[in-house]
mmCIF file of C-alpha atoms and ligand atoms in Angstrom:
data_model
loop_
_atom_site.group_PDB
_atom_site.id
_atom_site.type_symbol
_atom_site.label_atom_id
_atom_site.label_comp_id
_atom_site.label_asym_id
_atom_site.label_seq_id
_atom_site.Cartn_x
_atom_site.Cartn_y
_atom_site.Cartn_z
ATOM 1 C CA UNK J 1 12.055 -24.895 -22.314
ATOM 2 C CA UNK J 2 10.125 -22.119 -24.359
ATOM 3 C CA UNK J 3 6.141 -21.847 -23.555
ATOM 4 C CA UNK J 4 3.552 -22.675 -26.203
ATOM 5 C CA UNK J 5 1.847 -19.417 -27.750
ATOM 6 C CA UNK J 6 -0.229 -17.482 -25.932
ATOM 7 C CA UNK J 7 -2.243 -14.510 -26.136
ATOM 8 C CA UNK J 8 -1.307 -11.676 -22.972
ATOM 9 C CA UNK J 9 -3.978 -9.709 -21.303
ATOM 10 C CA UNK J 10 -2.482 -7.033 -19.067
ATOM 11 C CA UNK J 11 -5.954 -6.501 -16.555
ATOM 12 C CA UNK J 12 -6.265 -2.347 -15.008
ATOM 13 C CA UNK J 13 -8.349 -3.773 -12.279
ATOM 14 C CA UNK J 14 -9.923 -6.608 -10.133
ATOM 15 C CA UNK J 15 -12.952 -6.388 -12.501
ATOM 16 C CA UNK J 16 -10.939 -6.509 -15.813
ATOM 17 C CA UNK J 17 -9.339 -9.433 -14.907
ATOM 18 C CA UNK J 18 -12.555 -10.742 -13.417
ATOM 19 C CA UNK J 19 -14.064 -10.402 -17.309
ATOM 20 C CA UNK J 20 -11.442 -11.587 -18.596
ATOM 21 C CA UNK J 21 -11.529 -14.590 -17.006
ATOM 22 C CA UNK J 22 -14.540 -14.956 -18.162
ATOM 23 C CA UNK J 23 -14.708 -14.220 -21.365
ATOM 24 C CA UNK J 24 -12.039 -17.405 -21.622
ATOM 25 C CA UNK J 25 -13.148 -19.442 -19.656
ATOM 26 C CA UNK J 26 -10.665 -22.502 -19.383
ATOM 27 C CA UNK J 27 -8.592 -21.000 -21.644
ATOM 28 C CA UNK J 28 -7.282 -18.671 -19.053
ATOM 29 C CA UNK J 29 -4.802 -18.393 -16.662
ATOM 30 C CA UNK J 30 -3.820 -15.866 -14.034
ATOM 31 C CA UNK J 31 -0.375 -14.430 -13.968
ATOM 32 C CA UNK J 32 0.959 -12.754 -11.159
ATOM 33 C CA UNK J 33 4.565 -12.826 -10.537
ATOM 34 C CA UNK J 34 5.041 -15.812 -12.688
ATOM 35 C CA UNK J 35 7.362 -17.411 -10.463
ATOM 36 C CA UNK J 36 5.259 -20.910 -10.168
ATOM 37 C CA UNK J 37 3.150 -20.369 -13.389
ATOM 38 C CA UNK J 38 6.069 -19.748 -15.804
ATOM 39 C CA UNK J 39 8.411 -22.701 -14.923
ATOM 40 C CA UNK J 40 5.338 -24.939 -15.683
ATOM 41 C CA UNK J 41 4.560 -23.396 -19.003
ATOM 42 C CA UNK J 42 8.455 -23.955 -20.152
ATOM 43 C CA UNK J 43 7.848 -27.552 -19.358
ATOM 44 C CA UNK J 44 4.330 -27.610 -21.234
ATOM 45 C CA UNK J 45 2.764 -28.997 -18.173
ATOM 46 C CA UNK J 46 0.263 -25.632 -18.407
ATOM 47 C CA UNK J 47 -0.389 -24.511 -21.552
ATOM 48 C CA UNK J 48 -2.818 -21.882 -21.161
ATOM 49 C CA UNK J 49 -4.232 -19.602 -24.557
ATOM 50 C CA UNK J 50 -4.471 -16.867 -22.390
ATOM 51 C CA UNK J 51 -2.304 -15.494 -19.949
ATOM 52 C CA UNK J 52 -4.464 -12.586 -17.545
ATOM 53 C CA UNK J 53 -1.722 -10.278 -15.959
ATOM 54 C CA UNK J 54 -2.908 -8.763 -12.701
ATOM 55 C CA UNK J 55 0.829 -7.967 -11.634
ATOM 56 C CA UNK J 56 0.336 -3.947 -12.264
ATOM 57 C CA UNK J 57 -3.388 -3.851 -11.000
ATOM 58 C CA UNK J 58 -2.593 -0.685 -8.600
ATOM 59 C CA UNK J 59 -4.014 -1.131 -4.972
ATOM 60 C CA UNK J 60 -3.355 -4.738 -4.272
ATOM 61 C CA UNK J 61 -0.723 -4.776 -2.350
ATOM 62 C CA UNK J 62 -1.590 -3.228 1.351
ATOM 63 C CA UNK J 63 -1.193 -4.566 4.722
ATOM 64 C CA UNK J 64 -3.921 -2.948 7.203
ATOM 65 C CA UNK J 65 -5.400 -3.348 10.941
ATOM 66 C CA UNK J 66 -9.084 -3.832 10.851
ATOM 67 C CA UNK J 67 -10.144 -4.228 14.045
ATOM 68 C CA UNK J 68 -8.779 -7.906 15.262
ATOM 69 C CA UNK J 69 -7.735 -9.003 12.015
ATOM 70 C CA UNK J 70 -4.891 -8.013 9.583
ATOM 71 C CA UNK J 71 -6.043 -7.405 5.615
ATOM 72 C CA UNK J 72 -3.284 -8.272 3.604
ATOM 73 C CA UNK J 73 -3.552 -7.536 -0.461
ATOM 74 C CA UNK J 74 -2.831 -10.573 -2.373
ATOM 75 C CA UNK J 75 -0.847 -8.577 -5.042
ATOM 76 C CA UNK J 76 2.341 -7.744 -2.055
ATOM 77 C CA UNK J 77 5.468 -9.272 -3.258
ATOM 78 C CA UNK J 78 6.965 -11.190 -0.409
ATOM 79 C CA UNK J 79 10.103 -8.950 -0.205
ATOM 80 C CA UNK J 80 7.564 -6.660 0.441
ATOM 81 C CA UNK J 81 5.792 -8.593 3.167
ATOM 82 C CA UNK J 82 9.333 -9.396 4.750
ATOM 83 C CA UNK J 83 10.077 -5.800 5.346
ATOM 84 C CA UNK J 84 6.308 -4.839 6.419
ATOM 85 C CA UNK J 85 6.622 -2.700 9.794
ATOM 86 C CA UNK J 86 2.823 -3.179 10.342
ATOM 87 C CA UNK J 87 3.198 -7.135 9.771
ATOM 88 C CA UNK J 88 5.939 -7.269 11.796
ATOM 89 C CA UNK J 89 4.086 -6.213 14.571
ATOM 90 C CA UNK J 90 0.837 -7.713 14.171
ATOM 91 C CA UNK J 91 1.995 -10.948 12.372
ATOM 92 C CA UNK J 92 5.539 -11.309 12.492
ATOM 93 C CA UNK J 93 5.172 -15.227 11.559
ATOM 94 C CA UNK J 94 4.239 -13.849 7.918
ATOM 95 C CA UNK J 95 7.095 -11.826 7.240
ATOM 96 C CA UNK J 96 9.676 -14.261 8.935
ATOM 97 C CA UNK J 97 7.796 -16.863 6.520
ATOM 98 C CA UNK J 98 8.481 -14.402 3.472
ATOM 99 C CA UNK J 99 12.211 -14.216 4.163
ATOM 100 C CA UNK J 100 12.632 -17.553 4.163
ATOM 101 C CA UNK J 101 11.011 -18.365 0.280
ATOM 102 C CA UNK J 102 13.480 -18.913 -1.962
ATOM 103 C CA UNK J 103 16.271 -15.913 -3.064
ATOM 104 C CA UNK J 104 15.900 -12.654 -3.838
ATOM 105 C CA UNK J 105 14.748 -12.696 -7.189
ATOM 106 C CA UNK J 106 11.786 -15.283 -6.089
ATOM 107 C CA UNK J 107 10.821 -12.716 -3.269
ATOM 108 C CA UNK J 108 10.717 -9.599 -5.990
ATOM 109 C CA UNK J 109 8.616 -11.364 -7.876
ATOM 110 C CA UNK J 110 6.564 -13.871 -6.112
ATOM 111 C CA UNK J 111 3.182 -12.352 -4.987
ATOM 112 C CA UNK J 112 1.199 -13.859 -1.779
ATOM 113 C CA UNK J 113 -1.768 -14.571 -3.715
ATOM 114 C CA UNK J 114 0.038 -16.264 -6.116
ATOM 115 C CA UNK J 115 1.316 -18.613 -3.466
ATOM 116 C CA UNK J 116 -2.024 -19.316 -1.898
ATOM 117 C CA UNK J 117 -3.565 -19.721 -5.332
ATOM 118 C CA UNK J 118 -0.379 -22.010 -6.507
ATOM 119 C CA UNK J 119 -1.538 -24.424 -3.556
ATOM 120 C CA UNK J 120 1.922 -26.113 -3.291
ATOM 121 C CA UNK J 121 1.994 -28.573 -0.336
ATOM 122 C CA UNK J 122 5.852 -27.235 0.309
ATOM 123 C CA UNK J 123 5.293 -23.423 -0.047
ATOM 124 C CA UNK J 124 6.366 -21.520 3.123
ATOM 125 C CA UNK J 125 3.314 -19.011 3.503
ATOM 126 C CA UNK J 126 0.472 -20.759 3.327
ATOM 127 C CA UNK J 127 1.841 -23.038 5.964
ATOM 128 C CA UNK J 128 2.369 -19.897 8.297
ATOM 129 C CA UNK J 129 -1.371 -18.868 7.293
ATOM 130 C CA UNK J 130 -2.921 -21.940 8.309
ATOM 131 C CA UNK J 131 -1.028 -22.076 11.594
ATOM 132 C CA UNK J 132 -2.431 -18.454 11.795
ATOM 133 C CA UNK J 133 -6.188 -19.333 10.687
ATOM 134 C CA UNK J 134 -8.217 -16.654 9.219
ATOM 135 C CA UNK J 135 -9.429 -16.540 5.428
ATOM 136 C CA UNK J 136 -9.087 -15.855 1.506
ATOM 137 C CA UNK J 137 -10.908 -13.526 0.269
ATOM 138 C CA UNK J 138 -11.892 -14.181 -3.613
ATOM 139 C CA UNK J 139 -14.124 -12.300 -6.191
ATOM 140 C CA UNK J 140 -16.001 -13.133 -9.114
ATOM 141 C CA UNK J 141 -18.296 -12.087 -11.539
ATOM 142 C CA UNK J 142 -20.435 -12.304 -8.759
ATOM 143 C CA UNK J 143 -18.500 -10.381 -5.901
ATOM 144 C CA UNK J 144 -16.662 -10.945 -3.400
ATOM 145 C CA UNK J 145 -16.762 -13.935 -0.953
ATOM 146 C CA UNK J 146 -14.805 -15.723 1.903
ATOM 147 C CA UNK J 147 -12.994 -19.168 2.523
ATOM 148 C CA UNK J 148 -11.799 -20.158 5.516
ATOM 149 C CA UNK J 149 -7.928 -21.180 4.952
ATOM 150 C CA UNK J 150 -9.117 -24.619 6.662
ATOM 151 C CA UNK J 151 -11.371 -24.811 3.279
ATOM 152 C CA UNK J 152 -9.692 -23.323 0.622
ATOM 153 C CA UNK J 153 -6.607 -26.116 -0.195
ATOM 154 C CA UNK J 154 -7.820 -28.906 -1.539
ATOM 155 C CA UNK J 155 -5.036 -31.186 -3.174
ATOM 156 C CA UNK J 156 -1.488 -30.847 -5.088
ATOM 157 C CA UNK J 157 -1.994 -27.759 -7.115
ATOM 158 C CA UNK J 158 -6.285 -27.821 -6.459
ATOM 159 C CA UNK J 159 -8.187 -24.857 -4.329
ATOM 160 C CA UNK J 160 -11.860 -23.832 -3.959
ATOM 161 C CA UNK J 161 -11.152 -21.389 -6.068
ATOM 162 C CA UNK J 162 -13.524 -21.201 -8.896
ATOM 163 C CA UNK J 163 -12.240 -20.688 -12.571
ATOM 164 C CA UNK J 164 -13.351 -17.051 -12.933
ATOM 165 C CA UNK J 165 -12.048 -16.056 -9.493
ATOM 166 C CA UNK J 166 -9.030 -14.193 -8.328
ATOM 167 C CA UNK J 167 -7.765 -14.257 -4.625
ATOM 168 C CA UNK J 168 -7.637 -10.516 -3.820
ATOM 169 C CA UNK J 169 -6.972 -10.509 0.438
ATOM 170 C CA UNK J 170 -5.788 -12.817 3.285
ATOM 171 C CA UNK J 171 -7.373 -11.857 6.523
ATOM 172 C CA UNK J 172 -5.881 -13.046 9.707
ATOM 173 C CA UNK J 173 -6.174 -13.009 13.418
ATOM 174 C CA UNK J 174 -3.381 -10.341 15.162
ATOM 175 C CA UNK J 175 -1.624 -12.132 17.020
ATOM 176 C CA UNK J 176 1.026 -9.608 18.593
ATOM 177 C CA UNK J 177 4.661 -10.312 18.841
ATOM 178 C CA UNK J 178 5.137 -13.155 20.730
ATOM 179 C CA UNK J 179 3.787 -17.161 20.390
ATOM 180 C CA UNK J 180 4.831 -18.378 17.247
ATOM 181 C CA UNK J 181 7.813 -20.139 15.405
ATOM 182 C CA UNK J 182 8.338 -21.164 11.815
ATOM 183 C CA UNK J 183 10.910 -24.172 11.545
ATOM 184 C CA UNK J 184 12.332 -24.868 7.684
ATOM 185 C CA UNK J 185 14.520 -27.654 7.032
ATOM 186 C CA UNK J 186 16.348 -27.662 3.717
ATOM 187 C CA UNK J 187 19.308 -28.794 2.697
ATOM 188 C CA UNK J 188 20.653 -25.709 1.130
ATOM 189 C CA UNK J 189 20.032 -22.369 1.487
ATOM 190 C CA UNK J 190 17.047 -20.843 -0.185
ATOM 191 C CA UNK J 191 15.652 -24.119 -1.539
ATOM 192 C CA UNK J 192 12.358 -25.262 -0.676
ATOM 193 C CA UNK J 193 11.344 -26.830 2.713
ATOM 194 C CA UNK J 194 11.590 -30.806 2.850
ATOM 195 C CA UNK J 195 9.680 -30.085 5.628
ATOM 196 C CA UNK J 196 8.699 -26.962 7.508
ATOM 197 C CA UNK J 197 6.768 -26.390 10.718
ATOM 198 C CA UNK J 198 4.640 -23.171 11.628
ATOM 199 C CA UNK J 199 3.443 -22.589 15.433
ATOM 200 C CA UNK J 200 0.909 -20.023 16.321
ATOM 201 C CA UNK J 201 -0.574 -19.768 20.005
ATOM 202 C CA UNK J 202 -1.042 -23.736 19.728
ATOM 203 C CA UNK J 203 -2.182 -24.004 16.520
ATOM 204 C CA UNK J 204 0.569 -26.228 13.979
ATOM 205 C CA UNK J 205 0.580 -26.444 10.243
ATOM 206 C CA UNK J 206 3.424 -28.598 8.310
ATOM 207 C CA UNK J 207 4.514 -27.845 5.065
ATOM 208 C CA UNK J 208 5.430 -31.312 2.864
ATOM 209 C CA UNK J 209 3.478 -33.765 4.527
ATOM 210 C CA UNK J 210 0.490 -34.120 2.658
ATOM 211 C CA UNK J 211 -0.792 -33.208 -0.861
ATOM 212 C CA UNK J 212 -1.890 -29.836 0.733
ATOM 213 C CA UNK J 213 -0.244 -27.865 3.840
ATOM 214 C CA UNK J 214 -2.200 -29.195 6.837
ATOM 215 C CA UNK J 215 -2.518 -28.787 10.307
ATOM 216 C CA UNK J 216 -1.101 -31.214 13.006
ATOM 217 C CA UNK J 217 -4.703 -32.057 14.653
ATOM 218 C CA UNK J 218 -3.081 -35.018 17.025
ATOM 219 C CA UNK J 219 -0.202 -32.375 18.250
ATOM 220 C CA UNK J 220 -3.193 -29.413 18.670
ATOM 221 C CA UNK J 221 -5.341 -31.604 20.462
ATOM 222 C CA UNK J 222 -2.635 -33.370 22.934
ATOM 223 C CA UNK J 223 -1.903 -29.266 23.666
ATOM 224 C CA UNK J 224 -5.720 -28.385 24.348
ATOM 225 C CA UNK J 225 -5.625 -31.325 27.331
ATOM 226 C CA UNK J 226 -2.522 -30.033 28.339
ATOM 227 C CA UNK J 227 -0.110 -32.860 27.140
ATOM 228 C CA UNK J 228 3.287 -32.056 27.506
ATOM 229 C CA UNK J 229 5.193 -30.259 24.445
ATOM 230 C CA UNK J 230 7.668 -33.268 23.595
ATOM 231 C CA UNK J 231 4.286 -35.100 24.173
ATOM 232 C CA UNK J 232 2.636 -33.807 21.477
ATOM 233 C CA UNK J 233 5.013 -33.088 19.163
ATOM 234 C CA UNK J 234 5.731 -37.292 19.311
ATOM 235 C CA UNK J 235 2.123 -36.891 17.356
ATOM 236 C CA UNK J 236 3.136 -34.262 14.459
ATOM 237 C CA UNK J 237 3.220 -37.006 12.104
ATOM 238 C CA UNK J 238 -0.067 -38.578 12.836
ATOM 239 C CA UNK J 239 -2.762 -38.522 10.123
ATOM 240 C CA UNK J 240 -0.140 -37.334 7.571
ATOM 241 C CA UNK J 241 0.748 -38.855 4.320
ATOM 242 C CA UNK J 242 3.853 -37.334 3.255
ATOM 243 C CA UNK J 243 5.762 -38.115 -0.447
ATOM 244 C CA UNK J 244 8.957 -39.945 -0.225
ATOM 245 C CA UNK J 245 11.802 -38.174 -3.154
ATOM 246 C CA UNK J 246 15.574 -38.458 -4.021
ATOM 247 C CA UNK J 247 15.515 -35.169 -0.932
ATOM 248 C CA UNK J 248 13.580 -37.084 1.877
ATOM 249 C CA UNK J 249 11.815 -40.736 2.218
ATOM 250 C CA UNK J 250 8.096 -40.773 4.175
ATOM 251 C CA UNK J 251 9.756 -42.038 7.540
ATOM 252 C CA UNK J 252 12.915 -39.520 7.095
ATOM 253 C CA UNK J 253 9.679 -36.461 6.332
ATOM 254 C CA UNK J 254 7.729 -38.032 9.807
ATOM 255 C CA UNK J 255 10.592 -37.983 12.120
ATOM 256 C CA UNK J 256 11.651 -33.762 10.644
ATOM 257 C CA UNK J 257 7.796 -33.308 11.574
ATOM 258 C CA UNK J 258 7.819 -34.486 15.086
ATOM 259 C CA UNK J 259 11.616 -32.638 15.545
ATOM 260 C CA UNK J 260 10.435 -29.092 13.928
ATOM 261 C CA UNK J 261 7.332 -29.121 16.179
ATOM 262 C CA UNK J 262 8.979 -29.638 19.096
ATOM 263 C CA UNK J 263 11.645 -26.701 18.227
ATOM 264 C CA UNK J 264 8.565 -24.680 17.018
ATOM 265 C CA UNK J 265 6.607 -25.601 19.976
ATOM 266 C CA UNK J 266 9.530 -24.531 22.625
ATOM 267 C CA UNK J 267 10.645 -21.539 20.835
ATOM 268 C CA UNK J 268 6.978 -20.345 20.214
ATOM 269 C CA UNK J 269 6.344 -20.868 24.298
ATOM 270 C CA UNK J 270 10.084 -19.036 24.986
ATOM 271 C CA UNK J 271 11.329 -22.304 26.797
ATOM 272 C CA UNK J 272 14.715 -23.698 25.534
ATOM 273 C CA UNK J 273 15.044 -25.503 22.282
ATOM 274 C CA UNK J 274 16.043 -29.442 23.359
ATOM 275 C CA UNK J 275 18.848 -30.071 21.077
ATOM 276 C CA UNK J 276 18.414 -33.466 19.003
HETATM 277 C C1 FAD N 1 13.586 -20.906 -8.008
HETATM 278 C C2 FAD N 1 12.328 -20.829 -7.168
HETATM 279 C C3 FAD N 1 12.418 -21.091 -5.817
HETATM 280 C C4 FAD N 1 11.277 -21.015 -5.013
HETATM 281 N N1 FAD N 1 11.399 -21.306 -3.691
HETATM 282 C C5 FAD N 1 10.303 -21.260 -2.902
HETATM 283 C C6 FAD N 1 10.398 -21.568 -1.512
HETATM 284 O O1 FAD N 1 11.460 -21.844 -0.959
HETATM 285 N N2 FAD N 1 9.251 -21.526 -0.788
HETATM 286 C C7 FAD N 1 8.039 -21.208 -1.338
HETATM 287 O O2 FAD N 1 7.048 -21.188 -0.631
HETATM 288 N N3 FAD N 1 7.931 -20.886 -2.655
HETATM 289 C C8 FAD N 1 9.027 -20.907 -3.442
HETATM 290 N N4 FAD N 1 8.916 -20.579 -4.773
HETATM 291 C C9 FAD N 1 7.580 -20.212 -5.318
HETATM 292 C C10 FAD N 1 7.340 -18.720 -5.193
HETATM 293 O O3 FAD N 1 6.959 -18.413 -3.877
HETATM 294 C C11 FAD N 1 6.221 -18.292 -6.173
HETATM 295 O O4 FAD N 1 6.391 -16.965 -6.448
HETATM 296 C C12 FAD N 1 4.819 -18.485 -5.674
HETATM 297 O O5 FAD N 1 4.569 -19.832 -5.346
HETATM 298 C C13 FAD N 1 3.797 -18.105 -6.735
HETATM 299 O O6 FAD N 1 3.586 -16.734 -6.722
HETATM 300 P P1 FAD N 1 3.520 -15.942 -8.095
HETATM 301 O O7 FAD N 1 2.979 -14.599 -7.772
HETATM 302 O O8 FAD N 1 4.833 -16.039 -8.760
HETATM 303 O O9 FAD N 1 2.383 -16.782 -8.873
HETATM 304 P P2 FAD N 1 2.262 -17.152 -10.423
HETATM 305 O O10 FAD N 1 3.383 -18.037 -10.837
HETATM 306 O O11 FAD N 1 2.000 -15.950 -11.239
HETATM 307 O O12 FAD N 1 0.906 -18.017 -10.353
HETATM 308 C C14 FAD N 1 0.876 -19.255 -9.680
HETATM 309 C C15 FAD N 1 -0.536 -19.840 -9.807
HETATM 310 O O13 FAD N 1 -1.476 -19.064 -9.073
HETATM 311 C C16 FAD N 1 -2.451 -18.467 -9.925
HETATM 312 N N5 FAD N 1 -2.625 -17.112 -9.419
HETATM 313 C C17 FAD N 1 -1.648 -16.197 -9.166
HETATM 314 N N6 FAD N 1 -2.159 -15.134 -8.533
HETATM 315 C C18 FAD N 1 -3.478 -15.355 -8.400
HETATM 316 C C19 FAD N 1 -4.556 -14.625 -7.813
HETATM 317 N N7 FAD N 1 -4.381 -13.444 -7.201
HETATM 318 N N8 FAD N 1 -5.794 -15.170 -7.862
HETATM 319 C C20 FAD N 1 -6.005 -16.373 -8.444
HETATM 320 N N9 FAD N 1 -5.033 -17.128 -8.996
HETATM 321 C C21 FAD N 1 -3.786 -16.614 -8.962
HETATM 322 C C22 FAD N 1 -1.890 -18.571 -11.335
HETATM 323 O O14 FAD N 1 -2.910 -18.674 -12.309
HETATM 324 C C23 FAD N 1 -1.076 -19.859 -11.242
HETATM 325 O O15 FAD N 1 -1.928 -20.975 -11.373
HETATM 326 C C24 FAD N 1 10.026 -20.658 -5.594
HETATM 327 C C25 FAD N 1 9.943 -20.374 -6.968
HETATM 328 C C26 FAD N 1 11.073 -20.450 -7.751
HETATM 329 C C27 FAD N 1 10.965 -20.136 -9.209
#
């Protein structure tokens, strides 16, 4: 369980690490809080030459108003995000979605950009940010650009990030206090979701149930011609292709879909939770 060598670039800025990157080219690797990018360098499944620290690169971790939107900096820690009074009002599905990632120690150290750049299909906040929409904002060598969250996860572990890029802001929509839910199922505390279902003013997004979070489409669309919420949460599962483990088999992941969106889907509208 001990890493192969590698050499350790601590960046001062964005643009450092930008060089940096590349300057190394394939040979790099971003660290942020380590959390996903560590345990797979114990197990020599990433063996990078070089690791790029951007975990002390001052002014990346912010959470702002800009007009409709929320900027978030992809360097806040998620106990940070948890305990954000301006999240909490503006997007209080992100920081209920922080408090639920693993314990304490994961939250101190886990960074929000390293979560969205991980692209995990089980990880709690990018599910939340997809049900919320909005975008990732990277930068280059060339500058800055945006990606959609609808564009930006592409498989198990695979983004549209480019090599030489580092994610550096979410931006969502506000969306208020009110209209959302985010449903975890585990079977112990802290542990990761076997499945997990975020709700957002009729948008859904399922954690586990494909190689990349995803939206429900069938649930959204049964909701835009004003199906019924048991209705179209009977659909959650539709167009999914979850992974069957020793936690959860495919059917066992389908039928926790359809339940959490149904629970997320009453609680977000403020109607009673149906029990089973
Ligand atoms: C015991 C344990 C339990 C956990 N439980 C949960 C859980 O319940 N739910 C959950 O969602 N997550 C869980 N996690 C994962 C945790 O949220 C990680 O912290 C997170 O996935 C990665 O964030 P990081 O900052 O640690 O990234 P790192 O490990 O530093 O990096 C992860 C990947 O992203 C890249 N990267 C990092 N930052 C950037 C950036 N700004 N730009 C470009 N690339 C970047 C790295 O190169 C690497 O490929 C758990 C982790 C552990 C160790």
């Amino acid at each position: 369980m001990i890493p192969g060598p590698f050499e350790f670039v601590r960046a001062a800025s964005v643009e450092e690490a930008v060089a940096a990157l590349v300057a190394h080219g394939d040979d790099a690797k971003v660290i942020a809080g380590g959390h996903s990018l560590l345990p797979l360098m114990k197990l020599r499944l990433a063996m990078p030459a070089v690791l790029v620290d951007i975990g002390r690169i001052p002014g990346l971790s912010y959470v702002r108003v800009e007009g409709d939107e929320v900027a978030i900096g992809a360097g806040i820690r998620h106990h940070e995000l948890e305990r954000d009074e301006v999240a909490g009002a503006e997007v209080p599905i992100l920081p209920h979605a922080a408090g639920q990632v693993g314990d304490p120690q994961v939250r101190h150290r886990g960074t929000l950009g390293g979560t969205v750049a991980h692209s995990d299909p089980a990880s709690d906040l990018p599910t939340a940010l997809l049900a919320l929409g909005g975008s990732v904002v990277v930068q280059g060598p060339d500058g800055r650009r945006s990606i959609p969250l609808t564009e930006f996860w592409l498989g198990f572990f695979e983004t549209a990030l480019q090599p030489e890029e580092l994610v550096v802001e979410l931006r969502v929509p506000r969306t208020g206090p009110a209209g959302w839910a985010y449903e975890k199922f585990t079977r112990r505390a802290n542990d990761w979701p076997i499945v997990a279902v975020a709700a957002v003013d009729g948008r859904v997004a399922l954690a586990n149930m494909a190689g990349t979070v995803v939206r429900a489409t069938a649930t959204e669309e049964a909701l835009a011609r004003g199906a019924s919420i048991a209705e179209a949460a009977a659909l959650a599962a539709d167009g999914t292709s979850p992974s069957a483990d020793m936690h959860a088999d495919q059917e066992y992941r389908r039928h926790l879909a359809r339940l959490l969106t149904r629970r997320a889907l009453e609680k977000a509208a403020g109607v009673g939770v149906t029990a089973a």
